[in-house]
Amino acid sequence: MNVELKKIDEVSGAGGEKYQRILDAAVEVIAERGYFNSPVSAIAKRAGVADGTIYLYFKSKDDVLRTAIDSTFEKFYRKVVDAFVTLDAPREQLEYIAQVHLESHSVNRSMAVLMQTEMRQSAKFIEEFSHHHLVKYIQMVREVVRRGQEQGIFRKDISDGVVAHCMFGAIDELLSSAVFTGREYDARNTASQVIDVLLNGIAAGK
Amino acid sequence: MNVELKKIDEVSGAGGEKYQRILDAAVEVIAERGYFNSPVSAIAKRAGVADGTIYLYFKSKDDVLRTAIDSTFEKFYRKVVDAFVTLDAPREQLEYIAQVHLESHSVNRSMAVLMQTEMRQSAKFIEEFSHHHLVKYIQMVREVVRRGQEQGIFRKDISDGVVAHCMFGAIDELLSSAVFTGREYDARNTASQVIDVLLNGIAAGK
Amino acid sequence: MNVELKKIDEVSGAGGEKYQRILDAAVEVIAERGYFNSPVSAIAKRAGVADGTIYLYFKSKDDVLRTAIDSTFEKFYRKVVDAFVTLDAPREQLEYIAQVHLESHSVNRSMAVLMQTEMRQSAKFIEEFSHHHLVKYIQMVREVVRRGQEQGIFRKDISDGVVAHCMFGAIDELLSSAVFTGREYDARNTASQVIDVLLNGIAAGK
Amino acid sequence: MNVELKKIDEVSGAGGEKYQRILDAAVEVIAERGYFNSPVSAIAKRAGVADGTIYLYFKSKDDVLRTAIDSTFEKFYRKVVDAFVTLDAPREQLEYIAQVHLESHSVNRSMAVLMQTEMRQSAKFIEEFSHHHLVKYIQMVREVVRRGQEQGIFRKDISDGVVAHCMFGAIDELLSSAVFTGREYDARNTASQVIDVLLNGIAAGK
DNA sequence: CATGAATGAGCGTTCATTCAT
DNA sequence: GATGAATGAACGCTCATTCAT
C-alpha cells in the first residue's frame, strides 16, 4: 500500500498531473451520469487525454473509481486524526466527525454524489468498501464513545457499536438527502443538531 | 420429456406465477451482482424461463427492478399503516416502524441487499422512484414526531425533518451493516435500542 | 397450382373467411408499416385472430405476403384476359391494360402501396416476382405489340420487348409516384395520356 | 501474424478508406440479401472489419445505406449537370440522361440492384431520401421537356410531369429487368431506342 | 379448429481494452 | 509516454414459430 502511494507520487511528479486530472474527471463524469453510463472515453475527454492514456495510469475503469473513493476517504480519515491531536473531549470529537462528514458535500459535490450512489451499486463493491473504509469510520466513533463511557459522560448501558452505526447512518442519510434533492445546508449547524439528538435524544426533558 | 414438463408444472404450481418467479429471480440476481452486471439472461435463467418470457410480463429490465422495489415498499408501508390503527402512542409508533424496517432483513435477505444498493444508484430511474418511496417513509416519521411534539412528549426545539432522516439513516445503516457482514440480530431488540438512543440520547443522565 | 387454389376455396367456404381476413389484414398492416416492421402478431390482431391461427392457413409470414401478391396479380391478369375477349384492337388493348394497372390504386390502395414497396424489398423476392408475374405482363403487352406490327398499326423497326418494358415501367412509375405523394388521379384519363405518349411520342408533329 | 497484418495493409492501401470498403461491402451485401436480411455483422465481415468498426464511420446501419445511395445519386446528378454545359439540345439532353441512367448497371451492378430494391422500401427513411433524389431526377427531365416545348420541338399538349415520370419509369424498368435477368445491353443503343419511342411513338408513321 | 404463452435465435449497438504508431 | 483506431464480446430486446390446451 505504501509502495503504491509512492509510485503515485512519482508519477504525478513531473508534468504527470494527468493522474489527478483523470481522477477528477472520472468523479465528475460518474457523478453526472452514473458509473455504467460513463464510458471511459467520456472520462478521457473530460480529462483532456486519449482513451488509452487512462490505462497507463490505471489498471481498469473500476480501478479509477476505486482509487478516487479510496483517496477521498483517506483524506477524510487523515483530517479527523489530525484534528484529534488537539481536540480531546469526546463530545467535541463526535461533533467534529459529523461536521467533516457533512462538509464533504461542499468540498467536492461530485464526490459526494458519487459516494451516495455509485459506491453502492453492487453488493460486491459495498462489501469491499464496508470492510476497508466504513469499518475505520465506525472504529473511530466506537473508540470515542467508549472513552466517553469511561469518563462517565456517556451512558454505559448502550452498545458503542449501535451508537456508531446510528451516527454514521444518520449523518450519511442527511447528506444523501441533501445530495438528491439539491438542498444546501450549513455543515456546522447541521452537525450540531445531529449531535444534539444523539446525545440528548428527542424526548421532552425530565 | 413428459417428466420434464411435469416438473415444470410442479414448480409453477397454480398458474401465472411466472411473474413472481421472475421478480424473485431478479431480486436475487441483482442483489448478488448489481443491476448493471445482471444480464436479463441471467435473471431468466434463475427464474427458469426463456429470456423473451420476461418481456411478456415486464416492459423492460428496468421495469422488473422497479416493480420489485415498489411492491416491497408497498408491503412495508401497508404493514405500518395497518398497525397504526391500533397503535397510538408516538413512541410505540416509532418503535414499530424501526422494527418492521429491521425485520425486512429476515423476510427477504436478497431484497434487503438490493434496497441497500440498487435503490441508491444514480440512474435517472432511481431519482424517480427511490425518492418516491423514501419520501413517504420520511413523511410518516415526521408526522409521528410532530404529533409527539404537540402532545409534549418530544422536544419542540428540534426539526422533525432532521429527526426523521436521522432515524431512517440510523436504522438503514444498522440493517445494511448486518446485511453485508452477514451478522444476525433480533429486530425487536435492535429496534428498541435505536429508539432508546433516539429518544433519550447517549449522554449520561443528569 | 390448381390444387392449391381449390384448397383455398374449400377453406374459405364455411366460416373460413379467416383466410381472407388474414390476407387483407396483412396487406393493410404491411402497407402501413413495412414488411419487416409488421410482426405477425400485428397482422393477427388486425385480422381478429390469434397469432397461431395464421399458421393454420399459411406456412410462414413470407407465405402470407406472397399469397396476397399472387392473388392480386392473378385478378389483374384474369380481368385483362376476360376483357380481351371482346376487345380486339391493339391500341384499345394497350389502353385497357394501362387503365386496369392504374386503377389498382383505387381498388385497393394498401395493395398498391405494398406492390410499390415491399414487393421490391429484396433482390431474391424480385427475381421470383419478375419471373412469375412481371413476365406474364410483359408477354401480354409484347403479343399485343406484335399483333399491331403485323397489322401495320405499329412501327416494325422497334423491339416489342423494349416497348413492353417501357410501357410497364412508365405506368408503374406514375402509379408509384401517386402512391408515395398521396396524389389522386383519374385512371382512365391518365391511361389515355400514357398511351398517347407511347403511340405518338412527344416530338412536335411535322 | 505479420503476414496477415501486411496483407491487411496492402488491402487498405493509402489510409482511411475503410470508410469506402464498408460502403462497398454494404451495397454488395444489401443488394444480395436485402436491407433487413443483411445483419451489420455480414457487412462488417464482407468489408473485412469488426462489427464495431462500422460505428466508427457511420451512425447506424441506416446511415450506411443512406450514405451509399446519396453518394451514388450525387455522382449521377453531377455527371448530368456537367455534360449539360456543352449539351444544349433537349433531345440530346434526354438521350444523355437515359444513357447515364442505363450505364449505372455496368458501373456498379450491386448498386443498380440496390437502387431497384431498397430505395423503394416503405421504411420511413426511404420516404425521406428516396424521394429527395427521385424528385431531382424528375425535375431535371421536366425542365428539359419544357424547354423543348418552348422551342417548339416537343408537343405542347402533353404534361411535362407525365412525360418525366414515363421516361424515368421506362428506363428504370429496362434497367431493372436487365439487372434481374442478368441480361447485358448496350447503354448507348438502348438509350437511343427508348428516346426514339418517347419522341416518335410506336404508331406507324402518318 | 383456434388459441396465445413460451421459446430462443438473432438483431443493432456500445464500450472496455489493446496495441501499432 | 501518449495516442486513438480497432476490436469483438456482451447487452437489451424483438418476433417468427411452435405446441399444450
JSON list of C-alpha atoms in Angstrom, two decimals, chain B residues 13-96:
[
{"chain": "B", "resi": 13, "resn": "GLY", "atom": "CA", "xyz": [-47.85, -24.65, -9.24]},
{"chain": "B", "resi": 14, "resn": "ALA", "atom": "CA", "xyz": [-51.13, -22.80, -9.75]},
{"chain": "B", "resi": 15, "resn": "GLY", "atom": "CA", "xyz": [-50.92, -20.80, -12.97]},
{"chain": "B", "resi": 16, "resn": "GLY", "atom": "CA", "xyz": [-49.27, -17.50, -13.82]},
{"chain": "B", "resi": 17, "resn": "GLU", "atom": "CA", "xyz": [-46.80, -17.01, -11.10]},
{"chain": "B", "resi": 18, "resn": "LYS", "atom": "CA", "xyz": [-44.07, -16.91, -13.64]},
{"chain": "B", "resi": 19, "resn": "TYR", "atom": "CA", "xyz": [-44.49, -13.25, -12.93]},
{"chain": "B", "resi": 20, "resn": "GLN", "atom": "CA", "xyz": [-43.48, -13.80, -9.32]},
{"chain": "B", "resi": 21, "resn": "ARG", "atom": "CA", "xyz": [-40.71, -16.21, -10.21]},
{"chain": "B", "resi": 22, "resn": "ILE", "atom": "CA", "xyz": [-39.19, -13.57, -12.42]},
{"chain": "B", "resi": 23, "resn": "LEU", "atom": "CA", "xyz": [-39.44, -10.91, -9.73]},
{"chain": "B", "resi": 24, "resn": "ASP", "atom": "CA", "xyz": [-37.82, -13.16, -7.18]},
{"chain": "B", "resi": 25, "resn": "ALA", "atom": "CA", "xyz": [-35.09, -14.21, -9.54]},
{"chain": "B", "resi": 26, "resn": "ALA", "atom": "CA", "xyz": [-34.39, -10.61, -10.45]},
{"chain": "B", "resi": 27, "resn": "VAL", "atom": "CA", "xyz": [-34.07, -9.59, -6.83]},
{"chain": "B", "resi": 28, "resn": "GLU", "atom": "CA", "xyz": [-31.74, -12.44, -6.10]},
{"chain": "B", "resi": 29, "resn": "VAL", "atom": "CA", "xyz": [-29.51, -11.98, -9.10]},
{"chain": "B", "resi": 30, "resn": "ILE", "atom": "CA", "xyz": [-29.37, -8.21, -8.83]},
{"chain": "B", "resi": 31, "resn": "ALA", "atom": "CA", "xyz": [-28.63, -8.44, -5.12]},
{"chain": "B", "resi": 32, "resn": "GLU", "atom": "CA", "xyz": [-25.70, -10.68, -5.90]},
{"chain": "B", "resi": 33, "resn": "ARG", "atom": "CA", "xyz": [-24.22, -8.94, -8.88]},
{"chain": "B", "resi": 34, "resn": "GLY", "atom": "CA", "xyz": [-25.68, -5.48, -9.17]},
{"chain": "B", "resi": 35, "resn": "TYR", "atom": "CA", "xyz": [-28.20, -4.22, -11.68]},
{"chain": "B", "resi": 36, "resn": "PHE", "atom": "CA", "xyz": [-25.76, -3.46, -14.47]},
{"chain": "B", "resi": 37, "resn": "ASN", "atom": "CA", "xyz": [-23.92, -6.70, -14.00]},
{"chain": "B", "resi": 38, "resn": "SER", "atom": "CA", "xyz": [-27.06, -8.75, -14.18]},
{"chain": "B", "resi": 39, "resn": "PRO", "atom": "CA", "xyz": [-27.94, -9.55, -17.77]},
{"chain": "B", "resi": 40, "resn": "VAL", "atom": "CA", "xyz": [-31.57, -10.24, -18.42]},
{"chain": "B", "resi": 41, "resn": "SER", "atom": "CA", "xyz": [-30.45, -13.67, -19.50]},
{"chain": "B", "resi": 42, "resn": "ALA", "atom": "CA", "xyz": [-29.13, -14.38, -16.00]},
{"chain": "B", "resi": 43, "resn": "ILE", "atom": "CA", "xyz": [-32.41, -13.37, -14.46]},
{"chain": "B", "resi": 44, "resn": "ALA", "atom": "CA", "xyz": [-34.29, -15.51, -16.93]},
{"chain": "B", "resi": 45, "resn": "LYS", "atom": "CA", "xyz": [-32.07, -18.48, -16.21]},
{"chain": "B", "resi": 46, "resn": "ARG", "atom": "CA", "xyz": [-32.53, -18.13, -12.47]},
{"chain": "B", "resi": 47, "resn": "ALA", "atom": "CA", "xyz": [-36.29, -17.87, -12.97]},
{"chain": "B", "resi": 48, "resn": "GLY", "atom": "CA", "xyz": [-36.25, -20.92, -15.20]},
{"chain": "B", "resi": 49, "resn": "VAL", "atom": "CA", "xyz": [-37.76, -19.15, -18.18]},
{"chain": "B", "resi": 50, "resn": "ALA", "atom": "CA", "xyz": [-36.54, -18.08, -21.57]},
{"chain": "B", "resi": 51, "resn": "ASP", "atom": "CA", "xyz": [-35.12, -14.60, -21.99]},
{"chain": "B", "resi": 52, "resn": "GLY", "atom": "CA", "xyz": [-38.03, -13.45, -24.06]},
{"chain": "B", "resi": 53, "resn": "THR", "atom": "CA", "xyz": [-40.54, -14.59, -21.48]},
{"chain": "B", "resi": 54, "resn": "ILE", "atom": "CA", "xyz": [-39.50, -11.77, -19.21]},
{"chain": "B", "resi": 55, "resn": "TYR", "atom": "CA", "xyz": [-40.82, -9.34, -21.77]},
{"chain": "B", "resi": 56, "resn": "LEU", "atom": "CA", "xyz": [-44.24, -10.96, -21.66]},
{"chain": "B", "resi": 57, "resn": "TYR", "atom": "CA", "xyz": [-44.54, -9.84, -18.07]},
{"chain": "B", "resi": 58, "resn": "PHE", "atom": "CA", "xyz": [-42.46, -6.69, -17.94]},
{"chain": "B", "resi": 59, "resn": "LYS", "atom": "CA", "xyz": [-41.81, -3.84, -20.28]},
{"chain": "B", "resi": 60, "resn": "SER", "atom": "CA", "xyz": [-38.09, -3.76, -19.72]},
{"chain": "B", "resi": 61, "resn": "LYS", "atom": "CA", "xyz": [-35.31, -4.80, -17.41]},
{"chain": "B", "resi": 62, "resn": "ASP", "atom": "CA", "xyz": [-35.82, -1.52, -15.60]},
{"chain": "B", "resi": 63, "resn": "ASP", "atom": "CA", "xyz": [-39.43, -2.35, -15.13]},
{"chain": "B", "resi": 64, "resn": "VAL", "atom": "CA", "xyz": [-38.62, -5.59, -13.34]},
{"chain": "B", "resi": 65, "resn": "LEU", "atom": "CA", "xyz": [-36.47, -3.85, -10.79]},
{"chain": "B", "resi": 66, "resn": "ARG", "atom": "CA", "xyz": [-38.89, -1.01, -10.34]},
{"chain": "B", "resi": 67, "resn": "THR", "atom": "CA", "xyz": [-41.77, -3.41, -9.79]},
{"chain": "B", "resi": 68, "resn": "ALA", "atom": "CA", "xyz": [-39.85, -5.45, -7.26]},
{"chain": "B", "resi": 69, "resn": "ILE", "atom": "CA", "xyz": [-38.91, -2.41, -5.23]},
{"chain": "B", "resi": 70, "resn": "ASP", "atom": "CA", "xyz": [-42.33, -0.84, -5.50]},
{"chain": "B", "resi": 71, "resn": "SER", "atom": "CA", "xyz": [-44.06, -3.95, -4.29]},
{"chain": "B", "resi": 72, "resn": "THR", "atom": "CA", "xyz": [-41.66, -4.44, -1.41]},
{"chain": "B", "resi": 73, "resn": "PHE", "atom": "CA", "xyz": [-42.05, -0.94, -0.20]},
{"chain": "B", "resi": 74, "resn": "GLU", "atom": "CA", "xyz": [-45.79, -1.11, -0.64]},
{"chain": "B", "resi": 75, "resn": "LYS", "atom": "CA", "xyz": [-45.90, -4.09, 1.68]},
{"chain": "B", "resi": 76, "resn": "PHE", "atom": "CA", "xyz": [-43.81, -2.26, 4.23]},
{"chain": "B", "resi": 77, "resn": "TYR", "atom": "CA", "xyz": [-45.96, 0.81, 4.01]},
{"chain": "B", "resi": 78, "resn": "ARG", "atom": "CA", "xyz": [-49.22, -1.09, 4.33]},
{"chain": "B", "resi": 79, "resn": "LYS", "atom": "CA", "xyz": [-47.98, -3.09, 7.28]},
{"chain": "B", "resi": 80, "resn": "VAL", "atom": "CA", "xyz": [-47.12, 0.07, 9.15]},
{"chain": "B", "resi": 81, "resn": "VAL", "atom": "CA", "xyz": [-50.36, 1.84, 8.28]},
{"chain": "B", "resi": 82, "resn": "ASP", "atom": "CA", "xyz": [-52.39, -1.19, 9.35]},
{"chain": "B", "resi": 83, "resn": "ALA", "atom": "CA", "xyz": [-50.63, -1.39, 12.67]},
{"chain": "B", "resi": 84, "resn": "PHE", "atom": "CA", "xyz": [-51.09, 2.29, 13.34]},
{"chain": "B", "resi": 85, "resn": "VAL", "atom": "CA", "xyz": [-54.85, 1.70, 13.54]},
{"chain": "B", "resi": 86, "resn": "THR", "atom": "CA", "xyz": [-54.38, 0.13, 16.95]},
{"chain": "B", "resi": 87, "resn": "LEU", "atom": "CA", "xyz": [-51.08, 1.69, 17.89]},
{"chain": "B", "resi": 88, "resn": "ASP", "atom": "CA", "xyz": [-51.46, 5.20, 19.06]},
{"chain": "B", "resi": 89, "resn": "ALA", "atom": "CA", "xyz": [-48.57, 6.40, 21.12]},
{"chain": "B", "resi": 90, "resn": "PRO", "atom": "CA", "xyz": [-45.85, 8.21, 19.12]},
{"chain": "B", "resi": 91, "resn": "ARG", "atom": "CA", "xyz": [-43.13, 6.37, 20.91]},
{"chain": "B", "resi": 92, "resn": "GLU", "atom": "CA", "xyz": [-44.58, 2.98, 20.10]},
{"chain": "B", "resi": 93, "resn": "GLN", "atom": "CA", "xyz": [-45.23, 4.02, 16.54]},
{"chain": "B", "resi": 94, "resn": "LEU", "atom": "CA", "xyz": [-41.58, 4.93, 16.03]},
{"chain": "B", "resi": 95, "resn": "GLU", "atom": "CA", "xyz": [-40.50, 1.68, 17.56]},
{"chain": "B", "resi": 96, "resn": "TYR", "atom": "CA", "xyz": [-42.86, -0.24, 15.32]}
]
